[in-house]
Structures are given as structure tokens and as C-alpha cells.
Tab-separated table of N, CA and C in Angstrom:
chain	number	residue	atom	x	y	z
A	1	UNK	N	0.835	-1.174	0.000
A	1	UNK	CA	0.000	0.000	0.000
A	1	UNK	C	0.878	1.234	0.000
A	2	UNK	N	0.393	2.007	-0.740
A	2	UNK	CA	0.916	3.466	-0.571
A	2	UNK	C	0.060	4.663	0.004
A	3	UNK	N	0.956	5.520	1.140
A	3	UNK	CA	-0.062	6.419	1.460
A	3	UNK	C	0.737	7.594	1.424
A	4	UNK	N	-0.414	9.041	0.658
A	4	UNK	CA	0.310	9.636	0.508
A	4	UNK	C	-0.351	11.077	1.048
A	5	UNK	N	0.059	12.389	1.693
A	5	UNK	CA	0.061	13.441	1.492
A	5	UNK	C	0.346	14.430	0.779
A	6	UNK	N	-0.031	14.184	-0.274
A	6	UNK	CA	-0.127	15.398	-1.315
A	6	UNK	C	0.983	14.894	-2.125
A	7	UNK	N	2.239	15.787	-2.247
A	7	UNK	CA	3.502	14.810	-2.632
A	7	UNK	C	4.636	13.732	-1.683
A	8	UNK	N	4.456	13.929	-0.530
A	8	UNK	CA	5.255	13.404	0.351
A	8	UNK	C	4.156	11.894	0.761
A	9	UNK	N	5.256	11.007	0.381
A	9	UNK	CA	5.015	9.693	0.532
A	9	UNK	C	5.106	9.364	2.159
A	10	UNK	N	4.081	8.733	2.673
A	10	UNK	CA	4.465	8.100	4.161
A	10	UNK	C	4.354	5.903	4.125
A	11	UNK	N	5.213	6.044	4.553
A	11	UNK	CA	5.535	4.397	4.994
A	11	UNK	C	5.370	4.417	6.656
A	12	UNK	N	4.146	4.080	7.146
A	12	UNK	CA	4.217	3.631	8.832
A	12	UNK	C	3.478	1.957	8.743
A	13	UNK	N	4.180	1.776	9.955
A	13	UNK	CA	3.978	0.320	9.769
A	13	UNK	C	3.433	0.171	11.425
A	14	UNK	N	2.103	-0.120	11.701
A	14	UNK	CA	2.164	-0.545	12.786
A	14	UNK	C	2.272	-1.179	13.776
A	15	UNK	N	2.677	-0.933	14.961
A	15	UNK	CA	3.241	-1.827	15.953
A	15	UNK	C	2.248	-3.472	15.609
A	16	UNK	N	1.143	-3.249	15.603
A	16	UNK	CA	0.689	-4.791	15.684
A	16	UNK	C	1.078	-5.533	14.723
A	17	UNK	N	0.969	-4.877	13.818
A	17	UNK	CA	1.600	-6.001	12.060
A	17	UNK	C	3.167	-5.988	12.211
A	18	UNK	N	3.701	-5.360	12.757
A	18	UNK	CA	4.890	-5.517	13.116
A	18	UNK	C	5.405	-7.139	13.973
A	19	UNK	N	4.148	-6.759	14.739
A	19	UNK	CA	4.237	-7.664	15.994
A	19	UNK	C	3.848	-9.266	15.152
A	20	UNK	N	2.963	-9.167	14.711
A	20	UNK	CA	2.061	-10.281	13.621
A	20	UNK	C	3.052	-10.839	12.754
A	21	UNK	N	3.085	-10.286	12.324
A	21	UNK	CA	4.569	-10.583	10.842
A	21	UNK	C	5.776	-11.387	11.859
A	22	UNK	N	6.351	-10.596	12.569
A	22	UNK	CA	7.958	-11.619	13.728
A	22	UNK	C	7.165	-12.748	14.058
A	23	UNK	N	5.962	-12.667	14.099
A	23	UNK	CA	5.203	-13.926	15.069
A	23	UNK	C	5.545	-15.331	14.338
A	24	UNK	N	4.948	-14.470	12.527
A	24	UNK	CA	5.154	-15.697	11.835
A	24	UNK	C	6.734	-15.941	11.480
A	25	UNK	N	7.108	-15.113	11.260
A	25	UNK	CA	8.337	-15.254	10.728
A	25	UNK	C	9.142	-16.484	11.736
A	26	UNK	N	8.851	-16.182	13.002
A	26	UNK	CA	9.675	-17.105	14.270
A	26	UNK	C	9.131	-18.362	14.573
A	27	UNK	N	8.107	-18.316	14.109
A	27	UNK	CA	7.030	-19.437	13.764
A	27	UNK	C	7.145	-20.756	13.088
A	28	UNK	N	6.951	-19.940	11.662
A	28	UNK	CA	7.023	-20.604	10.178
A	28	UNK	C	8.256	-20.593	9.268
A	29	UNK	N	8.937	-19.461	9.815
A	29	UNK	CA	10.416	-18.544	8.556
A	29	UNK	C	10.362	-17.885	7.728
A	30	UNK	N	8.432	-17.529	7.333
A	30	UNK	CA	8.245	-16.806	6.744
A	30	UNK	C	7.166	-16.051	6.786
A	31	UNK	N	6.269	-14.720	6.070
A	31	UNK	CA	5.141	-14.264	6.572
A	31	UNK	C	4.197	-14.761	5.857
A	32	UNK	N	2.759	-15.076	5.454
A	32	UNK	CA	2.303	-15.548	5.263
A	32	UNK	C	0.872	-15.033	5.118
A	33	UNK	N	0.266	-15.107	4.409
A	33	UNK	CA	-1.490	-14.966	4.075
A	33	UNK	C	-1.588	-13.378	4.610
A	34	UNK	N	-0.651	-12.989	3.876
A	34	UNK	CA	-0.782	-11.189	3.772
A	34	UNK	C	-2.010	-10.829	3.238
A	35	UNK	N	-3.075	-10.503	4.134
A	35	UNK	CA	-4.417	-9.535	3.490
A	35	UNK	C	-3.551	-8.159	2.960
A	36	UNK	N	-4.729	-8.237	1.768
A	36	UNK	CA	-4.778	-7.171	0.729
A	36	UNK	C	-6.047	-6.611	0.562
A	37	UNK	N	-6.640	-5.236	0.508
A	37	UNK	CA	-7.682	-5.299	-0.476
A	37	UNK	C	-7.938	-4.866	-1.876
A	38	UNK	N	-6.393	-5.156	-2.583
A	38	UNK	CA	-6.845	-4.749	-3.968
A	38	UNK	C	-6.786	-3.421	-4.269
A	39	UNK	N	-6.376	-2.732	-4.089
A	39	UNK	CA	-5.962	-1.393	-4.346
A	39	UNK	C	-4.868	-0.940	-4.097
A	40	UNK	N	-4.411	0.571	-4.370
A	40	UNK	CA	-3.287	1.042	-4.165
A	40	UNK	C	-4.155	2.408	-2.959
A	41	UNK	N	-3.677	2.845	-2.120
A	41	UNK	CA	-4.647	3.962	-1.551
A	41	UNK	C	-3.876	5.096	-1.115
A	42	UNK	N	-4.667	5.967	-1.435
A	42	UNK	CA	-4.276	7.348	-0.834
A	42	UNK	C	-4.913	8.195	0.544
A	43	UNK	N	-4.711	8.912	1.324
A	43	UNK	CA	-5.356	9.699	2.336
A	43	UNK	C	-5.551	10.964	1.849
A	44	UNK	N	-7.174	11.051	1.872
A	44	UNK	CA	-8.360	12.140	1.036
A	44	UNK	C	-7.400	13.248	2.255
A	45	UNK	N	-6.901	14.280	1.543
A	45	UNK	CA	-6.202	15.469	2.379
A	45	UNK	C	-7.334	16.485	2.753
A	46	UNK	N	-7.636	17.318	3.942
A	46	UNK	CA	-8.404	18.518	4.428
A	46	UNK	C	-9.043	19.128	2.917
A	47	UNK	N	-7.473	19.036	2.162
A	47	UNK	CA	-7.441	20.325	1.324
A	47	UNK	C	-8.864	19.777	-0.022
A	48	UNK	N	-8.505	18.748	0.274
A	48	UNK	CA	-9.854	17.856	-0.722
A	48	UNK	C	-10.888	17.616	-0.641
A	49	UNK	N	-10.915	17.313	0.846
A	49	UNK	CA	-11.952	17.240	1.743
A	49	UNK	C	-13.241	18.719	1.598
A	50	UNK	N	-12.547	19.731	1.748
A	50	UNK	CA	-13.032	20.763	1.596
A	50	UNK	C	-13.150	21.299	0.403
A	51	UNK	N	-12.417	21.619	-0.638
A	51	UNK	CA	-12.609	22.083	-1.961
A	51	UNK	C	-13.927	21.255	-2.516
A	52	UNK	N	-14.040	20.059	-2.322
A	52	UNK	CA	-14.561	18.498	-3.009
A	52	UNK	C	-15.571	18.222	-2.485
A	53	UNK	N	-15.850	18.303	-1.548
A	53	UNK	CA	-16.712	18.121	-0.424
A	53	UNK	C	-16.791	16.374	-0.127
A	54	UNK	N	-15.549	15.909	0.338
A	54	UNK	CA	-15.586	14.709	0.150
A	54	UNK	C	-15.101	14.201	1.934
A	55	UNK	N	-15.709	12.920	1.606
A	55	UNK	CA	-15.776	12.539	3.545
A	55	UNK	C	-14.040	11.838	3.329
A	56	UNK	N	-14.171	11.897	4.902
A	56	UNK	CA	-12.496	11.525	5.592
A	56	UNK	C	-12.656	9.873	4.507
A	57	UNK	N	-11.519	9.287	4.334
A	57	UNK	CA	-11.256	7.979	4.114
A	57	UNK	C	-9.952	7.732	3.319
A	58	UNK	N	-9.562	6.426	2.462
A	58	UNK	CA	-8.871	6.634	1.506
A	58	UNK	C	-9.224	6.583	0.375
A	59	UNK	N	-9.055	7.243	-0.687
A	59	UNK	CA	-9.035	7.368	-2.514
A	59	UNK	C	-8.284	5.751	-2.612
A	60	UNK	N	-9.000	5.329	-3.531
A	60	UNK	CA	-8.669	3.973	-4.221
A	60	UNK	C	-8.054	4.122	-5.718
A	61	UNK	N	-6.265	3.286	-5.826
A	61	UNK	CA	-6.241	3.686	-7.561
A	61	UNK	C	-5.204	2.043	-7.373
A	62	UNK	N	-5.372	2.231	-9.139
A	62	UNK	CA	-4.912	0.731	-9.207
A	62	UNK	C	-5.564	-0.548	-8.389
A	63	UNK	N	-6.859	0.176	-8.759
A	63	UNK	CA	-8.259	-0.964	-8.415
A	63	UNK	C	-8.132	-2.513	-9.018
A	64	UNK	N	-7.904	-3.903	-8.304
A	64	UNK	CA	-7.811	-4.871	-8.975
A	64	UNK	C	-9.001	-5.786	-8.440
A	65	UNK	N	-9.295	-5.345	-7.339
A	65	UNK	CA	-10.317	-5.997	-7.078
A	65	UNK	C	-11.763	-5.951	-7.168
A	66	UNK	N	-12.350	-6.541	-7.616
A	66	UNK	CA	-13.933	-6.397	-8.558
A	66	UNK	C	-15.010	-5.675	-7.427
A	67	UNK	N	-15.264	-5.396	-6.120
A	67	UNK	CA	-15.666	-4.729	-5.583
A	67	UNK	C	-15.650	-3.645	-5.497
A	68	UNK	N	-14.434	-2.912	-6.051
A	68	UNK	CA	-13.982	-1.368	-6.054
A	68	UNK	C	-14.183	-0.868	-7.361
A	69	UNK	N	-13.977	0.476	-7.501
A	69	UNK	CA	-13.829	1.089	-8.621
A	69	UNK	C	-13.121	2.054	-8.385
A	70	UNK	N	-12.205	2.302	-9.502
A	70	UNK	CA	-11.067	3.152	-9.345
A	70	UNK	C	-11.715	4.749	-8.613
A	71	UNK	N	-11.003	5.279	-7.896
A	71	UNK	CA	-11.096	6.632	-7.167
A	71	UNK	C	-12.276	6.384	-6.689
A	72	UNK	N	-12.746	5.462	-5.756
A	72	UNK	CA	-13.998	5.086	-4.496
A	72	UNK	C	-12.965	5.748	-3.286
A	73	UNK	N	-13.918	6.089	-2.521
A	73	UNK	CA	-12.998	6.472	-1.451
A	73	UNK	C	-13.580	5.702	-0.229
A	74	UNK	N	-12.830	4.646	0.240
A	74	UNK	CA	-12.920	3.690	1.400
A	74	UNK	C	-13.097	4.254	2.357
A	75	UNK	N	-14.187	3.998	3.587
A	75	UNK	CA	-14.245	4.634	4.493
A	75	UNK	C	-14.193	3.957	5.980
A	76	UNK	N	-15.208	2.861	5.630
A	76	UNK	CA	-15.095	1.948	6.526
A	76	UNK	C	-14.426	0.402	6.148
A	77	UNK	N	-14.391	-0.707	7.023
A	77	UNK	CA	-13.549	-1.974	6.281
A	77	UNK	C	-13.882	-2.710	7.825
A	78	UNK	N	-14.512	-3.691	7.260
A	78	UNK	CA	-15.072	-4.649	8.294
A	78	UNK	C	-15.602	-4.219	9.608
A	79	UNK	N	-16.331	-2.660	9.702
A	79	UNK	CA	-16.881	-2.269	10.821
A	79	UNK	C	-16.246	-0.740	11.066
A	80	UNK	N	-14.655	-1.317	10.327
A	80	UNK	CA	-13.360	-0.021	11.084
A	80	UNK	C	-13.106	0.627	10.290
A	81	UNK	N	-13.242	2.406	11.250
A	81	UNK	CA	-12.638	3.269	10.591
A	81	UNK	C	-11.778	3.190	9.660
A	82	UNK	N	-11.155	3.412	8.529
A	82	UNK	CA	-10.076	3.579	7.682
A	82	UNK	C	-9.984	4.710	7.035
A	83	UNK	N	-9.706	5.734	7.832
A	83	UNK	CA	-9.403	7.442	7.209
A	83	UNK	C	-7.978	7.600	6.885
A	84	UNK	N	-7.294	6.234	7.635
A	84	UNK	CA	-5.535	6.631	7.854
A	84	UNK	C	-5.011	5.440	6.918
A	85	UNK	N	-3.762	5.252	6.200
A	85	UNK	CA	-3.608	4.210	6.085
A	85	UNK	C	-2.761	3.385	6.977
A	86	UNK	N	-2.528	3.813	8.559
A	86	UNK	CA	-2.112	3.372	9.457
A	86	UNK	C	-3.668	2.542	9.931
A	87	UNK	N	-4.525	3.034	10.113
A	87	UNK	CA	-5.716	2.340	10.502
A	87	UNK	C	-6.757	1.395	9.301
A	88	UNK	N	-6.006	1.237	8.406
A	88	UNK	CA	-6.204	0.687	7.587
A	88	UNK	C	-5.418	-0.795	7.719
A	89	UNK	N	-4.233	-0.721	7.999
A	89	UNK	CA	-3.104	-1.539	8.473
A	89	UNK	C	-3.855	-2.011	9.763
A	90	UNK	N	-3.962	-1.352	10.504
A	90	UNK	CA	-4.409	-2.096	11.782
A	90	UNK	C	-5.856	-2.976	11.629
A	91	UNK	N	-6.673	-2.296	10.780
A	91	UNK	CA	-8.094	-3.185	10.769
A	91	UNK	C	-7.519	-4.592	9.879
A	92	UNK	N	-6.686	-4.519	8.666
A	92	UNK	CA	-6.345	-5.885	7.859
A	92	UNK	C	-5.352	-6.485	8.296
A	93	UNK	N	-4.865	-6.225	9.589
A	93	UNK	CA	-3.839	-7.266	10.343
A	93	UNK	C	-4.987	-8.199	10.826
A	94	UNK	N	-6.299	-8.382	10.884
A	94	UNK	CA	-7.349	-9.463	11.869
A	94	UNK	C	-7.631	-9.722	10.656
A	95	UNK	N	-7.689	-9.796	9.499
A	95	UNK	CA	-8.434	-10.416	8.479
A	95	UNK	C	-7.440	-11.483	7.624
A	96	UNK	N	-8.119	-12.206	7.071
A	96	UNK	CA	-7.461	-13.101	6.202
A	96	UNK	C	-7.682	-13.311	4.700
A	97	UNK	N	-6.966	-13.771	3.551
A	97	UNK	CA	-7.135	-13.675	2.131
A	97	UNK	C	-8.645	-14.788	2.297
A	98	UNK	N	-9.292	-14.697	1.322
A	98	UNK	CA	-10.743	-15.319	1.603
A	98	UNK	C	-12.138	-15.269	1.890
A	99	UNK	N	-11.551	-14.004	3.354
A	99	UNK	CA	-12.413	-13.548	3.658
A	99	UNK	C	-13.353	-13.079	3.648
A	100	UNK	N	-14.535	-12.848	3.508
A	100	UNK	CA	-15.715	-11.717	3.339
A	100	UNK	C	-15.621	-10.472	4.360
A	101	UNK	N	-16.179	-9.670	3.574
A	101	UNK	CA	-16.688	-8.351	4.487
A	101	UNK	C	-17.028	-7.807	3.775
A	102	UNK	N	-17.921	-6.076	5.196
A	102	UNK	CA	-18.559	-5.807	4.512
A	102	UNK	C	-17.940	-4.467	4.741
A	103	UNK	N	-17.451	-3.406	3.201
A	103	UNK	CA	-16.770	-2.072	3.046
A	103	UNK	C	-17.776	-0.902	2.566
A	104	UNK	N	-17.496	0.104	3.142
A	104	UNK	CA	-18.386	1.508	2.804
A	104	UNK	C	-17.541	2.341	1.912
A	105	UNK	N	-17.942	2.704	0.909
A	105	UNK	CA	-16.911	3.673	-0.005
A	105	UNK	C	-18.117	4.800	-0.109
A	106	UNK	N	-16.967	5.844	-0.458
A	106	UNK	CA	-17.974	6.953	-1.140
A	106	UNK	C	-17.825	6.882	-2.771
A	107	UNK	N	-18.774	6.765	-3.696
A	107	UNK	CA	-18.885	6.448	-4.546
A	107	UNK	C	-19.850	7.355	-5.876
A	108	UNK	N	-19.223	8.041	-6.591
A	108	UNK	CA	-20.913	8.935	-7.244
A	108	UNK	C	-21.330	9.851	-6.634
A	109	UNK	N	-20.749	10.212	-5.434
A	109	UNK	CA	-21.608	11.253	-4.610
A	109	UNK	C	-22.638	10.436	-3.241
A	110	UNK	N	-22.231	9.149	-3.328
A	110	UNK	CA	-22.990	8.594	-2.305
A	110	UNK	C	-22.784	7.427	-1.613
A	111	UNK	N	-22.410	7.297	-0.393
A	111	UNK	CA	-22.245	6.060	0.300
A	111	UNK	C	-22.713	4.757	-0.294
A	112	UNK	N	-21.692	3.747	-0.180
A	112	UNK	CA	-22.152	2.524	-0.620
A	112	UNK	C	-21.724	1.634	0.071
A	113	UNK	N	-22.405	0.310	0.537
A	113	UNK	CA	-21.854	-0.582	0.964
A	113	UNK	C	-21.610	-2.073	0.030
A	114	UNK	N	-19.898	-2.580	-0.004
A	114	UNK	CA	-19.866	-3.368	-0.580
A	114	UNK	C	-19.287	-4.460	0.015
A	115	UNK	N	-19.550	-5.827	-0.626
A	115	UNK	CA	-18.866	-6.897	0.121
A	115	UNK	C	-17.559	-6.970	-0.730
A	116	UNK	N	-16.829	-7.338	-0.026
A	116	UNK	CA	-14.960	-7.345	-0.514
A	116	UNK	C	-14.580	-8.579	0.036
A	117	UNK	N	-13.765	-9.370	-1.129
A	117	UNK	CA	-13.447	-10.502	-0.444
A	117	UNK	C	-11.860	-9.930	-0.304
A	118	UNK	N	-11.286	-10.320	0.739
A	118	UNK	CA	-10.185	-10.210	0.666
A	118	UNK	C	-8.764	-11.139	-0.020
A	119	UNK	N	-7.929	-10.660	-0.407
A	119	UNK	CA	-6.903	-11.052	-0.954
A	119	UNK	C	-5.871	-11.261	-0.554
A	120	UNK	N	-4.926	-12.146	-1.070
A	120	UNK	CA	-3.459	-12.347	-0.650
A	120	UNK	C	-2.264	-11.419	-1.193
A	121	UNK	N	-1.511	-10.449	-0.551
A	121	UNK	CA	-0.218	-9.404	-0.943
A	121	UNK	C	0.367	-9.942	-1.690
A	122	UNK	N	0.740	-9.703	-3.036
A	122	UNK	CA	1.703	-10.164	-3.567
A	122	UNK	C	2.938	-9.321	-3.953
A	123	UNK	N	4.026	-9.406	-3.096
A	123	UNK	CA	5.366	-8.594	-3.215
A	123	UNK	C	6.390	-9.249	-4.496
């Protein structure tokens, strides 16, 4: 995933997937059944928010997964907030490739709820 502010790229990784990932690694030797959901994402900035009139979440690009459509802006993800892509990270550290759920995008000018299966990371 990529998250970005405007031009300045951020990489945070949080403590729990941090924690999740050594688990397996010390585990197995390697990490394993990396949830994805198919996108590349951005964090909707104030400055967008307001010009746009668009709610907190992330912008979706490099849409691969058939639930999305390119520039949806994700809001919720299995119940959880996802305005950050730190809290985005934290809600898909409990999920697994397979999975069902159920995601809120803003879409057209209007909330939608979709089911997303989740996917496996491929690095």
C-alpha cells in the first residue's frame, strides 16, 4: 500500500503487524497470508476534503479488485474506521485472504456498501 500526502510519501507500519509478521516469521520462517484489499490507496487530504466536499477515508487507484472502482474512497472496512492508512493496516492485520466483508466507499456522490473478499499481498 501506498499512502500519501499530497507529494510526500508516508511508509508507517504498525506496531501490531509488526508484531504479527515476527510472530510468523519465528514461527514458520516466513510471513504468510498477507491480506490485501486490492488497491493502491491514498489519504483524502483537508485540502480535498473541503474544496470536493468529500468525507475523511482513503481514494482507491490501481483498483484490482472487482468490488472497487477506481477513485472510491474507502471509508469503513469490516466495521473499522479507515481514514488513515495506518488504521487501515491495523483493521487488515485481523483479516485473512478469503475472507468476506462488509466495506463503505464513497462512490458517485454517495455512500455505498460493498462486500470485498479479501486477498493475498503479492510482493
Amino acid at each position: 500500500f501506498l499512502g500519501s500526502r499530497g507529494a510526500d510519501l508516508a511508509y508507517a507500519i504498525p506496531n501490531g503487524v509488526i508484531k504479527a509478521v515476527a510472530d510468523q516469521l519465528l514461527r514458520q520462517g516466513f510471513a504468510a497470508d498477507r491480506p490485501d484489499i486490492g488497491a493502491k490507496v491514498e489519504e483524502v487530504t483537508d485540502v480535498y476534503q473541503n474544496y470536493w466536499k468529500l468525507p475523511d477515508g482513503l481514494r482507491l487507484t490501481d483498483v484490482t479488485n472487482p468490488a472497487f472502482l477506481e477513485g472510491d474512497i474507502l471509508m469503513l472496512l469490516a466495521g473499522k474506521n479507515v481514514s488513515t492508512v495506518e488504521q487501515l493496516y491495523e483493521t487488515l492485520i485481523f483479516l485473512h485472504p478469503g475472507q468476506t466483508v462488509q466495506a463503505e466507499v464513497y462512490r458517485n456522490g454517495q455512500k455505498t456498501i460493498v462486500e470485498l473478499t479479501i486477498l493475498e499481498e503479492t510482493v
